[in-house]
Amino acid sequence: MTDAVPQASSSKYVGFGRRFLAFNIDLLLINLITLLIILPLSFSVGFAVGASGAPKSSLSWLNILSGLIGLSTAVGYYVLFWTKQSGQTLGNRLLALRVIKEDGSELDVGTSVIRYIGYVLSGVILGLGYLWVIFDSKKQGWHDKIAKTYVVESGGKSRTGLAIFIVGGIYLLTITAFIGAMFLGIFAINAIKNNPQIKRELPGLAVADYKKNMAPEAKVHYDRYNALVNQAKTISNNSSLPLAEREKRIRPIADEFIGELKTAAQLDPQNPVIWVELGNAYTWPNTVGTKEDSLNAFKKASDLEPNITVYINFVGDTLFDLGRYDEAIQEFERSISISENSGYAHLSLGKAYAKVGKNDLAKQHLQRAIDIFLAENKDNKYDNQIIDARKVIDSLPK
């Protein structure tokens, strides 16, 4: 049995405060119901996709489905309670209010759906449609006017104190969680900046930090280097020019950007990013520098940041190019001791072992490189490295 339906003309319209509390309680319940549906589905689908080895991009449809489930839950919740419970959702019942048509009758499915659409429209412009209740003589929001409904007293006892406790608790927990997450984020950023273990696993963060904190006078020359190297890359990529002509045009530019980096290194000698770029700059063809110059620059960067494997690998690769294979092996082994999952270090170490005739060790590290690259090769990013490693393995004595 439901309570008798009040006539609109004889019922007391309910204002913004109690309606706000009821709305938030309903919102909490809708979110809980949605979560109970989506979480098991997400875990099941995620586990199935992970087990099958399918790319994570195949889960994109799950976001769309989750949104549809949330929308369906909200519409279903309101339509069910408005039509089957005399216009009272659970939040409305707690606050002793109900929704009726302007003629005093109960809501039907059509009116309920229209009112929910009005809910959405009320929130579009900074929630102005909801706030309209405060100023309207009959306490109607935009959604009420669209659906031709009123929110009135149900005649029951309003548990306003309990509702305030529930809603206030929800908002307090939300604010606390937000502040906690903010401070946790600050703590995490500081940990990344100061923890060498994290720096070596995420070298990009360390590099960004060094670029940001570069001495201003050094950065002037570093920025000039970047502008010049972009010019050189444009010429290098111009396939309409013969190779000899490209190298001829690049030579004076390369000599100039090497000069800019050398000046930057003098002004900020403790910045490994500058030394790494200088090492790379010396590798451009026909420049004023040599492989030994490149090696010295890479070593300087590695000495300044001994736990960043990328820098160690640069040293090892240059030693390899110079034919100093035993020294290269030492560098790559040091890199792997810091980060065992460095595919590049395993690949280069395998090649170096092959050069000194240690074929079993070469095969071991080359296969390890292949395994690492395959595990991360969802977008074919490491195809060339995998092919390179397999070619070296195939070239070794059986």
C-alpha atoms as a printed R data frame, in Angstrom:
    type eleno elety resid chain resno      x       y       z
1   ATOM     1    CA   MET     A     1  0.000   0.000   0.000
2   ATOM     2    CA   THR     A     2  1.230   3.462  -0.861
3   ATOM     3    CA   ASP     A     3  0.309   6.684   0.881
4   ATOM     4    CA   ALA     A     4 -2.577   8.695  -0.523
5   ATOM     5    CA   VAL     A     5 -1.514  11.018  -3.300
6   ATOM     6    CA   PRO     A     6 -1.669  14.655  -2.126
7   ATOM     7    CA   GLN     A     7 -3.266  17.322  -4.263
8   ATOM     8    CA   ALA     A     8 -0.792  19.845  -5.591
9   ATOM     9    CA   SER     A     9 -2.902  22.769  -4.467
10  ATOM    10    CA   SER     A    10 -3.013  21.574  -0.839
11  ATOM    11    CA   SER     A    11  0.567  20.280  -0.502
12  ATOM    12    CA   LYS     A    12  3.546  22.179   0.767
13  ATOM    13    CA   TYR     A    13  6.288  22.637  -1.807
14  ATOM    14    CA   VAL     A    14  9.734  21.486  -0.673
15  ATOM    15    CA   GLY     A    15 12.710  23.822  -1.002
16  ATOM    16    CA   PHE     A    16 16.279  23.419  -2.132
17  ATOM    17    CA   GLY     A    17 17.942  22.193   1.094
18  ATOM    18    CA   ARG     A    18 16.060  18.937   1.641
19  ATOM    19    CA   ARG     A    19 15.949  18.235  -2.087
20  ATOM    20    CA   PHE     A    20 19.731  18.664  -2.263
21  ATOM    21    CA   LEU     A    21 20.194  16.127   0.531
22  ATOM    22    CA   ALA     A    22 17.802  13.647  -1.092
23  ATOM    23    CA   PHE     A    23 19.520  14.042  -4.469
24  ATOM    24    CA   ASN     A    24 22.947  13.289  -2.997
25  ATOM    25    CA   ILE     A    25 21.716  10.193  -1.180
26  ATOM    26    CA   ASP     A    26 20.148   8.899  -4.400
27  ATOM    27    CA   LEU     A    27 23.366   9.689  -6.254
28  ATOM    28    CA   LEU     A    28 25.359   7.666  -3.718
29  ATOM    29    CA   LEU     A    29 23.035   4.673  -4.115
30  ATOM    30    CA   ILE     A    30 23.123   4.875  -7.931
31  ATOM    31    CA   ASN     A    31 26.925   4.981  -7.902
32  ATOM    32    CA   LEU     A    32 27.090   1.976  -5.567
33  ATOM    33    CA   ILE     A    33 24.728  -0.046  -7.770
34  ATOM    34    CA   THR     A    34 26.691   0.915 -10.886
35  ATOM    35    CA   LEU     A    35 29.962  -0.031  -9.196
36  ATOM    36    CA   LEU     A    36 28.613  -3.443  -8.174
37  ATOM    37    CA   ILE     A    37 27.759  -4.113 -11.826
38  ATOM    38    CA   ILE     A    38 30.853  -2.653 -13.486
39  ATOM    39    CA   LEU     A    39 33.620  -3.936 -11.180
40  ATOM    40    CA   PRO     A    40 33.042  -7.696 -11.704
41  ATOM    41    CA   LEU     A    41 32.590  -7.078 -15.431
42  ATOM    42    CA   SER     A    42 35.813  -5.044 -15.667
43  ATOM    43    CA   PHE     A    43 37.835  -7.619 -13.730
44  ATOM    44    CA   SER     A    44 36.478 -10.501 -15.818
45  ATOM    45    CA   VAL     A    45 37.052  -8.800 -19.171
46  ATOM    46    CA   GLY     A    46 40.450  -7.424 -18.125
47  ATOM    47    CA   PHE     A    47 41.595 -10.869 -16.987
48  ATOM    48    CA   ALA     A    48 40.373 -12.463 -20.225
49  ATOM    49    CA   VAL     A    49 42.134  -9.860 -22.386
50  ATOM    50    CA   GLY     A    50 45.351 -10.180 -20.375
51  ATOM    51    CA   ALA     A    51 45.300 -13.972 -20.608
52  ATOM    52    CA   SER     A    52 44.741 -13.866 -24.365
53  ATOM    53    CA   GLY     A    53 47.614 -11.422 -24.931
54  ATOM    54    CA   ALA     A    54 45.340  -9.003 -26.780
55  ATOM    55    CA   PRO     A    55 46.432  -5.322 -26.798
56  ATOM    56    CA   LYS     A    56 45.027  -3.016 -24.120
57  ATOM    57    CA   SER     A    57 43.389  -0.939 -26.856
58  ATOM    58    CA   SER     A    58 40.863  -3.769 -27.239
59  ATOM    59    CA   LEU     A    59 39.393  -2.663 -23.889
60  ATOM    60    CA   SER     A    60 38.279   0.734 -25.224
61  ATOM    61    CA   TRP     A    61 34.734  -0.544 -25.733
62  ATOM    62    CA   LEU     A    62 34.545  -1.291 -21.996
63  ATOM    63    CA   ASN     A    63 34.589   2.448 -21.195
64  ATOM    64    CA   ILE     A    64 31.606   2.983 -23.493
65  ATOM    65    CA   LEU     A    65 29.772   0.034 -21.946
66  ATOM    66    CA   SER     A    66 30.489   1.326 -18.425
67  ATOM    67    CA   GLY     A    67 29.011   4.700 -19.354
68  ATOM    68    CA   LEU     A    68 25.887   3.055 -20.762
69  ATOM    69    CA   ILE     A    69 25.522   0.930 -17.624
70  ATOM    70    CA   GLY     A    70 25.806   4.034 -15.436
71  ATOM    71    CA   LEU     A    71 23.196   5.891 -17.497
72  ATOM    72    CA   SER     A    72 20.824   2.909 -17.545
73  ATOM    73    CA   THR     A    73 21.175   2.451 -13.786
74  ATOM    74    CA   ALA     A    74 20.352   6.106 -13.098
75  ATOM    75    CA   VAL     A    75 17.348   6.187 -15.453
76  ATOM    76    CA   GLY     A    76 16.082   2.842 -14.174
77  ATOM    77    CA   TYR     A    77 16.447   3.891 -10.530
78  ATOM    78    CA   TYR     A    78 14.492   7.121 -10.899
79  ATOM    79    CA   VAL     A    79 11.799   5.721 -13.210
80  ATOM    80    CA   LEU     A    80 11.242   2.711 -10.927
81  ATOM    81    CA   PHE     A    81 10.881   4.713  -7.717
82  ATOM    82    CA   TRP     A    82  8.958   7.627  -9.225
83  ATOM    83    CA   THR     A    83  6.390   5.331 -10.853
84  ATOM    84    CA   LYS     A    84  6.179   2.435  -8.372
85  ATOM    85    CA   GLN     A    85  6.795   4.163  -5.037
86  ATOM    86    CA   SER     A    86  4.433   7.130  -5.295
87  ATOM    87    CA   GLY     A    87  7.169   9.478  -6.508
88  ATOM    88    CA   GLN     A    88  9.521   8.634  -3.659
89  ATOM    89    CA   THR     A    89 13.107   7.541  -4.213
90  ATOM    90    CA   LEU     A    90 14.989   6.228  -1.179
91  ATOM    91    CA   GLY     A    91 16.497   9.680  -0.703
92  ATOM    92    CA   ASN     A    92 13.056  11.274  -0.969
93  ATOM    93    CA   ARG     A    93 11.625   8.839   1.573
94  ATOM    94    CA   LEU     A    94 14.379   9.669   4.061
95  ATOM    95    CA   LEU     A    95 13.637  13.402   3.679
96  ATOM    96    CA   ALA     A    96  9.826  12.921   3.610
97  ATOM    97    CA   LEU     A    97  9.183  14.368   0.157
98  ATOM    98    CA   ARG     A    98  7.730  13.064  -3.105
99  ATOM    99    CA   VAL     A    99  7.385  14.024  -6.753
100 ATOM   100    CA   ILE     A   100  3.929  14.491  -8.277
101 ATOM   101    CA   LYS     A   101  2.460  15.894 -11.466
102 ATOM   102    CA   GLU     A   102  1.086  19.425 -11.464
103 ATOM   103    CA   ASP     A   103 -2.439  17.960 -11.299
104 ATOM   104    CA   GLY     A   104 -1.502  15.977  -8.174
105 ATOM   105    CA   SER     A   105 -1.377  12.544  -9.833
106 ATOM   106    CA   GLU     A   106  1.522  10.103  -9.723
107 ATOM   107    CA   LEU     A   107  4.246  10.090 -12.349
108 ATOM   108    CA   ASP     A   108  4.037   7.686 -15.265
109 ATOM   109    CA   VAL     A   109  7.029   6.292 -17.190
110 ATOM   110    CA   GLY     A   110  6.919   8.996 -19.866
111 ATOM   111    CA   THR     A   111  6.877  11.841 -17.351
112 ATOM   112    CA   SER     A   112  9.671  10.165 -15.365
113 ATOM   113    CA   VAL     A   113 11.924   9.894 -18.414
114 ATOM   114    CA   ILE     A   114 11.218  13.514 -19.378
115 ATOM   115    CA   ARG     A   115 12.009  14.612 -15.820
116 ATOM   116    CA   TYR     A   116 15.329  12.741 -15.888
117 ATOM   117    CA   ILE     A   117 16.242  14.425 -19.179
118 ATOM   118    CA   GLY     A   118 15.363  17.682 -17.444
119 ATOM   119    CA   TYR     A   119 17.767  16.689 -14.647
120 ATOM   120    CA   VAL     A   120 20.579  16.577 -17.189
121 ATOM   121    CA   LEU     A   121 19.594  19.918 -18.717
122 ATOM   122    CA   SER     A   122 19.355  21.520 -15.265
123 ATOM   123    CA   GLY     A   123 22.995  20.732 -14.639
124 ATOM   124    CA   VAL     A   124 24.331  21.885 -18.017
125 ATOM   125    CA   ILE     A   125 24.793  25.571 -17.133
126 ATOM   126    CA   LEU     A   126 26.630  25.395 -13.796
127 ATOM   127    CA   GLY     A   127 23.650  23.695 -12.133
128 ATOM   128    CA   LEU     A   128 21.465  26.781 -12.648
129 ATOM   129    CA   GLY     A   129 18.440  24.572 -13.304
130 ATOM   130    CA   TYR     A   130 18.733  23.099  -9.811
131 ATOM   131    CA   LEU     A   131 19.361  26.453  -8.148
132 ATOM   132    CA   TRP     A   132 16.172  27.763  -9.800
133 ATOM   133    CA   VAL     A   133 14.297  26.022  -6.971
134 ATOM   134    CA   ILE     A   134 15.561  28.680  -4.551
135 ATOM   135    CA   PHE     A   135 13.917  31.544  -6.443
136 ATOM   136    CA   ASP     A   136 10.781  29.916  -7.858
137 ATOM   137    CA   SER     A   137  7.493  30.568  -6.011
138 ATOM   138    CA   LYS     A   138  6.464  26.905  -6.393
139 ATOM   139    CA   LYS     A   139  9.998  25.582  -5.802
140 ATOM   140    CA   GLN     A   140 10.261  24.175  -9.316
141 ATOM   141    CA   GLY     A   141 13.607  23.509 -10.970
142 ATOM   142    CA   TRP     A   142 13.966  23.469 -14.730
143 ATOM   143    CA   HIS     A   143 13.396  19.709 -14.725
144 ATOM   144    CA   ASP     A   144 10.115  20.237 -12.863
145 ATOM   145    CA   LYS     A   145  8.955  22.845 -15.344
146 ATOM   146    CA   ILE     A   146  9.945  20.639 -18.304
147 ATOM   147    CA   ALA     A   147  8.116  17.593 -16.908
148 ATOM   148    CA   LYS     A   148  5.332  19.646 -15.241
149 ATOM   149    CA   THR     A   149  5.989  18.243 -11.766
150 ATOM   150    CA   TYR     A   150  6.192  19.463  -8.175
151 ATOM   151    CA   VAL     A   151  8.195  18.221  -5.201
152 ATOM   152    CA   VAL     A   152  5.967  18.253  -2.122
153 ATOM   153    CA   GLU     A   153  5.828  17.054   1.474
154 ATOM   154    CA   SER     A   154  4.943  13.354   1.745
155 ATOM   155    CA   GLY     A   155  3.420  13.676   5.192
156 ATOM   156    CA   GLY     A   156  6.057  11.450   6.800
157 ATOM   157    CA   LYS     A   157  8.815  12.356   9.245
158 ATOM   158    CA   SER     A   158 11.895  13.917   7.681
159 ATOM   159    CA   ARG     A   159 15.165  12.481   8.998
160 ATOM   160    CA   THR     A   160 17.100  15.594   8.050
161 ATOM   161    CA   GLY     A   161 19.783  15.120  10.699
162 ATOM   162    CA   LEU     A   162 20.610  11.623   9.475
163 ATOM   163    CA   ALA     A   163 20.674  12.836   5.875
164 ATOM   164    CA   ILE     A   164 23.033  15.696   6.762
165 ATOM   165    CA   PHE     A   165 25.293  13.211   8.555
166 ATOM   166    CA   ILE     A   166 25.385  10.869   5.533
167 ATOM   167    CA   VAL     A   167 25.852  13.562   2.884
168 ATOM   168    CA   GLY     A   168 28.273  15.570   5.019
169 ATOM   169    CA   GLY     A   169 30.288  12.426   5.657
170 ATOM   170    CA   ILE     A   170 30.445  11.677   1.936
171 ATOM   171    CA   TYR     A   171 31.661  15.177   1.094
172 ATOM   172    CA   LEU     A   172 34.138  15.162   3.990
173 ATOM   173    CA   LEU     A   173 35.573  11.836   2.826
174 ATOM   174    CA   THR     A   174 35.760  13.131  -0.750
175 ATOM   175    CA   ILE     A   175 37.570  16.324   0.282
176 ATOM   176    CA   THR     A   176 39.907  14.368   2.580
177 ATOM   177    CA   ALA     A   177 40.679  11.899  -0.202
178 ATOM   178    CA   PHE     A   178 41.362  14.750  -2.643
179 ATOM   179    CA   ILE     A   179 43.701  16.538  -0.233
180 ATOM   180    CA   GLY     A   180 45.379  13.229   0.615
181 ATOM   181    CA   ALA     A   181 45.867  12.419  -3.065
182 ATOM   182    CA   MET     A   182 47.298  15.891  -3.670
183 ATOM   183    CA   PHE     A   183 49.854  15.548  -0.867
184 ATOM   184    CA   LEU     A   184 50.606  11.975  -1.923
185 ATOM   185    CA   GLY     A   185 51.283  13.254  -5.440
186 ATOM   186    CA   ILE     A   186 53.672  15.910  -4.098
187 ATOM   187    CA   PHE     A   187 55.396  13.274  -1.966
188 ATOM   188    CA   ALA     A   188 55.694  10.937  -4.971
189 ATOM   189    CA   ILE     A   189 57.192  13.690  -7.147
190 ATOM   190    CA   ASN     A   190 59.779  14.467  -4.474
191 ATOM   191    CA   ALA     A   191 60.534  10.765  -4.108
192 ATOM   192    CA   ILE     A   192 61.106  10.471  -7.852
193 ATOM   193    CA   LYS     A   193 63.404  13.468  -7.841
194 ATOM   194    CA   ASN     A   194 65.469  12.248  -4.892
195 ATOM   195    CA   ASN     A   195 65.436   8.459  -5.202
196 ATOM   196    CA   PRO     A   196 68.155   7.114  -7.489
197 ATOM   197    CA   GLN     A   197 66.357   3.754  -7.788
198 ATOM   198    CA   ILE     A   198 63.308   5.461  -9.284
199 ATOM   199    CA   LYS     A   199 65.443   7.761 -11.410
200 ATOM   200    CA   ARG     A   200 67.231   4.888 -13.059
201 ATOM   201    CA   GLU     A   201 63.963   3.099 -13.822
202 ATOM   202    CA   LEU     A   202 62.386   6.285 -15.178
203 ATOM   203    CA   PRO     A   203 65.293   8.177 -16.763
204 ATOM   204    CA   GLY     A   204 62.973  10.488 -18.694
205 ATOM   205    CA   LEU     A   205 61.938  12.129 -15.409
206 ATOM   206    CA   ALA     A   206 65.565  12.734 -14.422
207 ATOM   207    CA   VAL     A   207 66.353  14.180 -17.849
208 ATOM   208    CA   ALA     A   208 63.345  16.512 -17.656
209 ATOM   209    CA   ASP     A   209 64.493  17.633 -14.206
210 ATOM   210    CA   TYR     A   210 68.003  18.432 -15.449
211 ATOM   211    CA   LYS     A   211 66.639  20.358 -18.428
212 ATOM   212    CA   LYS     A   212 64.319  22.349 -16.185
213 ATOM   213    CA   ASN     A   213 67.094  23.234 -13.727
214 ATOM   214    CA   MET     A   214 69.793  23.971 -16.315
215 ATOM   215    CA   ALA     A   215 71.812  27.102 -15.577
216 ATOM   216    CA   PRO     A   216 70.128  29.997 -17.450
217 ATOM   217    CA   GLU     A   217 73.330  31.080 -19.199
218 ATOM   218    CA   ALA     A   218 73.951  27.473 -20.324
219 ATOM   219    CA   LYS     A   219 70.370  27.087 -21.507
220 ATOM   220    CA   VAL     A   220 70.842  29.945 -23.977
221 ATOM   221    CA   HIS     A   221 73.506  27.904 -25.783
222 ATOM   222    CA   TYR     A   222 71.559  24.648 -25.315
223 ATOM   223    CA   ASP     A   223 68.530  26.198 -27.028
224 ATOM   224    CA   ARG     A   224 70.736  27.419 -29.877
225 ATOM   225    CA   TYR     A   225 72.045  23.869 -30.222
226 ATOM   226    CA   ASN     A   226 68.479  22.528 -30.522
227 ATOM   227    CA   ALA     A   227 67.615  25.067 -33.216
228 ATOM   228    CA   LEU     A   228 70.757  24.207 -35.189
229 ATOM   229    CA   VAL     A   229 70.335  20.452 -34.852
230 ATOM   230    CA   ASN     A   230 66.787  20.765 -36.193
231 ATOM   231    CA   GLN     A   231 68.207  22.527 -39.246
232 ATOM   232    CA   ALA     A   232 70.703  19.700 -39.712
233 ATOM   233    CA   LYS     A   233 67.970  17.066 -39.384
234 ATOM   234    CA   THR     A   234 65.882  18.831 -42.032
235 ATOM   235    CA   ILE     A   235 68.803  18.687 -44.454
236 ATOM   236    CA   SER     A   236 69.605  15.080 -43.513
237 ATOM   237    CA   ASN     A   237 66.011  14.017 -44.230
238 ATOM   238    CA   ASN     A   238 65.936  15.768 -47.621
239 ATOM   239    CA   SER     A   239 66.218  12.701 -49.872
240 ATOM   240    CA   SER     A   240 66.132  14.882 -52.996
241 ATOM   241    CA   LEU     A   241 69.750  15.873 -52.276
242 ATOM   242    CA   PRO     A   242 72.659  13.480 -52.884
243 ATOM   243    CA   LEU     A   243 74.222  12.119 -49.688
244 ATOM   244    CA   ALA     A   244 77.509  13.917 -50.324
245 ATOM   245    CA   GLU     A   245 75.699  17.235 -50.735
246 ATOM   246    CA   ARG     A   246 73.725  16.699 -47.528
247 ATOM   247    CA   GLU     A   247 76.897  15.966 -45.564
248 ATOM   248    CA   LYS     A   248 78.573  19.025 -47.070
249 ATOM   249    CA   ARG     A   249 75.716  21.297 -45.966
250 ATOM   250    CA   ILE     A   250 75.461  19.714 -42.522
251 ATOM   251    CA   ARG     A   251 79.179  19.983 -41.690
252 ATOM   252    CA   PRO     A   252 79.313  23.728 -40.801
253 ATOM   253    CA   ILE     A   253 76.007  23.482 -38.898
254 ATOM   254    CA   ALA     A   254 77.232  20.459 -36.920
255 ATOM   255    CA   ASP     A   255 80.492  22.190 -36.046
256 ATOM   256    CA   GLU     A   256 78.482  25.186 -34.853
257 ATOM   257    CA   PHE     A   257 76.078  23.209 -32.650
258 ATOM   258    CA   ILE     A   258 79.002  21.271 -31.155
259 ATOM   259    CA   GLY     A   259 80.507  24.640 -30.238
260 ATOM   260    CA   GLU     A   260 77.249  25.704 -28.574
261 ATOM   261    CA   LEU     A   261 77.149  22.502 -26.507
262 ATOM   262    CA   LYS     A   262 80.795  22.834 -25.454
263 ATOM   263    CA   THR     A   263 80.062  26.350 -24.229
264 ATOM   264    CA   ALA     A   264 76.937  25.133 -22.400
265 ATOM   265    CA   ALA     A   265 78.993  22.361 -20.751
266 ATOM   266    CA   GLN     A   266 81.553  24.913 -19.547
267 ATOM   267    CA   LEU     A   267 78.778  27.042 -18.034
268 ATOM   268    CA   ASP     A   268 76.925  24.106 -16.411
269 ATOM   269    CA   PRO     A   269 79.478  21.264 -16.109
270 ATOM   270    CA   GLN     A   270 77.384  19.248 -13.631
271 ATOM   271    CA   ASN     A   271 74.448  18.804 -16.004
272 ATOM   272    CA   PRO     A   272 74.599  15.312 -17.604
273 ATOM   273    CA   VAL     A   273 71.990  16.172 -20.254
274 ATOM   274    CA   ILE     A   274 74.406  18.597 -21.911
275 ATOM   275    CA   TRP     A   275 77.198  16.005 -21.914
276 ATOM   276    CA   VAL     A   276 74.935  13.350 -23.454
277 ATOM   277    CA   GLU     A   277 73.868  15.720 -26.218
278 ATOM   278    CA   LEU     A   278 77.523  16.599 -26.826
279 ATOM   279    CA   GLY     A   279 78.348  12.902 -27.113
280 ATOM   280    CA   ASN     A   280 75.556  12.468 -29.648
281 ATOM   281    CA   ALA     A   281 76.627  15.606 -31.526
282 ATOM   282    CA   TYR     A   282 80.087  14.153 -32.132
283 ATOM   283    CA   THR     A   283 78.494  11.187 -33.936
284 ATOM   284    CA   TRP     A   284 77.298  13.361 -36.822
285 ATOM   285    CA   PRO     A   285 79.385  12.591 -39.948
286 ATOM   286    CA   ASN     A   286 82.453  14.697 -40.776
287 ATOM   287    CA   THR     A   287 82.288  16.852 -37.640
288 ATOM   288    CA   VAL     A   288 85.195  18.376 -35.736
289 ATOM   289    CA   GLY     A   289 84.900  15.646 -33.094
290 ATOM   290    CA   THR     A   290 85.971  12.007 -32.940
291 ATOM   291    CA   LYS     A   291 84.615   8.797 -31.436
292 ATOM   292    CA   GLU     A   292 86.970   9.358 -28.499
293 ATOM   293    CA   ASP     A   293 85.443  12.810 -27.961
294 ATOM   294    CA   SER     A   294 82.000  11.212 -28.016
295 ATOM   295    CA   LEU     A   295 83.112   8.544 -25.515
296 ATOM   296    CA   ASN     A   296 84.526  11.136 -23.115
297 ATOM   297    CA   ALA     A   297 81.286  13.145 -23.204
298 ATOM   298    CA   PHE     A   298 79.148  10.053 -22.549
299 ATOM   299    CA   LYS     A   299 81.471   9.001 -19.699
300 ATOM   300    CA   LYS     A   300 81.099  12.438 -18.131
301 ATOM   301    CA   ALA     A   301 77.288  12.094 -18.212
302 ATOM   302    CA   SER     A   302 77.475   8.576 -16.767
303 ATOM   303    CA   ASP     A   303 79.818   9.727 -13.987
304 ATOM   304    CA   LEU     A   304 77.363  12.476 -13.038
305 ATOM   305    CA   GLU     A   305 74.360  10.096 -13.078
306 ATOM   306    CA   PRO     A   306 75.811   6.590 -12.570
307 ATOM   307    CA   ASN     A   307 72.435   4.900 -12.126
308 ATOM   308    CA   ILE     A   308 70.791   5.943 -15.401
309 ATOM   309    CA   THR     A   309 71.159   2.939 -17.688
310 ATOM   310    CA   VAL     A   310 70.663   4.955 -20.882
311 ATOM   311    CA   TYR     A   311 73.887   6.855 -20.184
312 ATOM   312    CA   ILE     A   312 75.782   3.643 -19.394
313 ATOM   313    CA   ASN     A   313 74.541   2.088 -22.639
314 ATOM   314    CA   PHE     A   314 75.809   5.114 -24.596
315 ATOM   315    CA   VAL     A   315 79.273   4.530 -23.126
316 ATOM   316    CA   GLY     A   316 79.101   0.823 -23.921
317 ATOM   317    CA   ASP     A   317 77.920   1.388 -27.499
318 ATOM   318    CA   THR     A   318 80.751   3.837 -28.175
319 ATOM   319    CA   LEU     A   319 83.340   1.441 -26.735
320 ATOM   320    CA   PHE     A   320 81.870  -1.255 -28.994
321 ATOM   321    CA   ASP     A   321 82.208   1.015 -32.043
322 ATOM   322    CA   LEU     A   322 85.837   1.626 -31.090
323 ATOM   323    CA   GLY     A   323 86.457  -2.129 -30.966
324 ATOM   324    CA   ARG     A   324 87.049  -2.094 -27.199
325 ATOM   325    CA   TYR     A   325 84.734  -5.039 -26.604
326 ATOM   326    CA   ASP     A   326 85.918  -6.105 -23.144
327 ATOM   327    CA   GLU     A   327 85.342  -2.599 -21.783
328 ATOM   328    CA   ALA     A   328 81.958  -2.471 -23.541
329 ATOM   329    CA   ILE     A   329 80.980  -5.762 -21.883
330 ATOM   330    CA   GLN     A   330 81.747  -4.288 -18.460
331 ATOM   331    CA   GLU     A   331 79.507  -1.289 -19.141
332 ATOM   332    CA   PHE     A   332 76.569  -3.379 -20.397
333 ATOM   333    CA   GLU     A   333 76.862  -5.770 -17.441
334 ATOM   334    CA   ARG     A   334 76.758  -2.756 -15.109
335 ATOM   335    CA   SER     A   335 73.651  -1.497 -16.917
336 ATOM   336    CA   ILE     A   336 71.931  -4.876 -16.518
337 ATOM   337    CA   SER     A   337 72.863  -5.028 -12.819
338 ATOM   338    CA   ILE     A   338 70.897  -1.804 -12.374
339 ATOM   339    CA   SER     A   339 67.951  -2.711 -14.601
340 ATOM   340    CA   GLU     A   340 67.718  -6.363 -15.624
341 ATOM   341    CA   ASN     A   341 64.898  -5.572 -18.056
342 ATOM   342    CA   SER     A   342 66.965  -3.330 -20.322
343 ATOM   343    CA   GLY     A   343 66.464  -4.923 -23.722
344 ATOM   344    CA   TYR     A   344 69.002  -2.585 -25.307
345 ATOM   345    CA   ALA     A   345 71.699  -3.557 -22.785
346 ATOM   346    CA   HIS     A   346 71.100  -7.281 -23.347
347 ATOM   347    CA   LEU     A   347 71.176  -6.795 -27.132
348 ATOM   348    CA   SER     A   348 74.447  -4.848 -27.060
349 ATOM   349    CA   LEU     A   349 75.995  -7.212 -24.507
350 ATOM   350    CA   GLY     A   350 75.111 -10.192 -26.689
351 ATOM   351    CA   LYS     A   351 76.786  -8.544 -29.683
352 ATOM   352    CA   ALA     A   352 79.898  -7.752 -27.621
353 ATOM   353    CA   TYR     A   353 80.157 -11.335 -26.347
354 ATOM   354    CA   ALA     A   354 79.850 -12.533 -29.948
355 ATOM   355    CA   LYS     A   355 82.789 -10.310 -30.917
356 ATOM   356    CA   VAL     A   356 85.058 -11.913 -28.282
357 ATOM   357    CA   GLY     A   357 83.938 -15.437 -29.148
358 ATOM   358    CA   LYS     A   358 81.822 -16.132 -26.057
359 ATOM   359    CA   ASN     A   359 78.979 -17.512 -28.140
360 ATOM   360    CA   ASP     A   360 76.934 -19.187 -25.388
361 ATOM   361    CA   LEU     A   361 76.786 -15.960 -23.386
362 ATOM   362    CA   ALA     A   362 76.040 -14.061 -26.585
363 ATOM   363    CA   LYS     A   363 73.053 -16.295 -27.384
364 ATOM   364    CA   GLN     A   364 71.807 -16.071 -23.798
365 ATOM   365    CA   HIS     A   365 71.720 -12.264 -23.761
366 ATOM   366    CA   LEU     A   366 70.452 -11.927 -27.323
367 ATOM   367    CA   GLN     A   367 67.535 -14.246 -26.533
368 ATOM   368    CA   ARG     A   368 66.855 -12.299 -23.346
369 ATOM   369    CA   ALA     A   369 66.751  -9.101 -25.437
370 ATOM   370    CA   ILE     A   370 64.281 -10.705 -27.847
371 ATOM   371    CA   ASP     A   371 62.028 -11.793 -24.952
372 ATOM   372    CA   ILE     A   372 62.039  -8.293 -23.441
373 ATOM   373    CA   PHE     A   373 61.327  -6.570 -26.755
374 ATOM   374    CA   LEU     A   374 58.560  -9.044 -27.659
375 ATOM   375    CA   ALA     A   375 56.802  -8.417 -24.330
376 ATOM   376    CA   GLU     A   376 56.696  -4.673 -25.066
377 ATOM   377    CA   ASN     A   377 56.120  -4.874 -28.822
378 ATOM   378    CA   LYS     A   378 52.353  -4.357 -28.961
379 ATOM   379    CA   ASP     A   379 52.709  -1.579 -31.551
380 ATOM   380    CA   ASN     A   380 55.681  -3.144 -33.412
381 ATOM   381    CA   LYS     A   381 57.967  -0.529 -31.881
382 ATOM   382    CA   TYR     A   382 60.843  -2.964 -31.415
383 ATOM   383    CA   ASP     A   383 60.660  -4.948 -34.650
384 ATOM   384    CA   ASN     A   384 64.095  -3.773 -35.822
385 ATOM   385    CA   GLN     A   385 65.766  -4.692 -32.526
386 ATOM   386    CA   ILE     A   386 64.182  -8.157 -32.573
387 ATOM   387    CA   ILE     A   387 65.306  -8.736 -36.174
388 ATOM   388    CA   ASP     A   388 68.815  -7.497 -35.314
389 ATOM   389    CA   ALA     A   389 69.129  -9.888 -32.354
390 ATOM   390    CA   ARG     A   390 67.894 -12.862 -34.388
391 ATOM   391    CA   LYS     A   391 70.363 -12.110 -37.198
392 ATOM   392    CA   VAL     A   392 73.269 -12.146 -34.742
393 ATOM   393    CA   ILE     A   393 72.062 -15.441 -33.229
394 ATOM   394    CA   ASP     A   394 71.761 -16.980 -36.689
395 ATOM   395    CA   SER     A   395 75.313 -15.872 -37.518
396 ATOM   396    CA   LEU     A   396 76.805 -17.670 -34.505
397 ATOM   397    CA   PRO     A   397 78.196 -21.209 -34.758
398 ATOM   398    CA   LYS     A   398 75.564 -23.847 -33.998
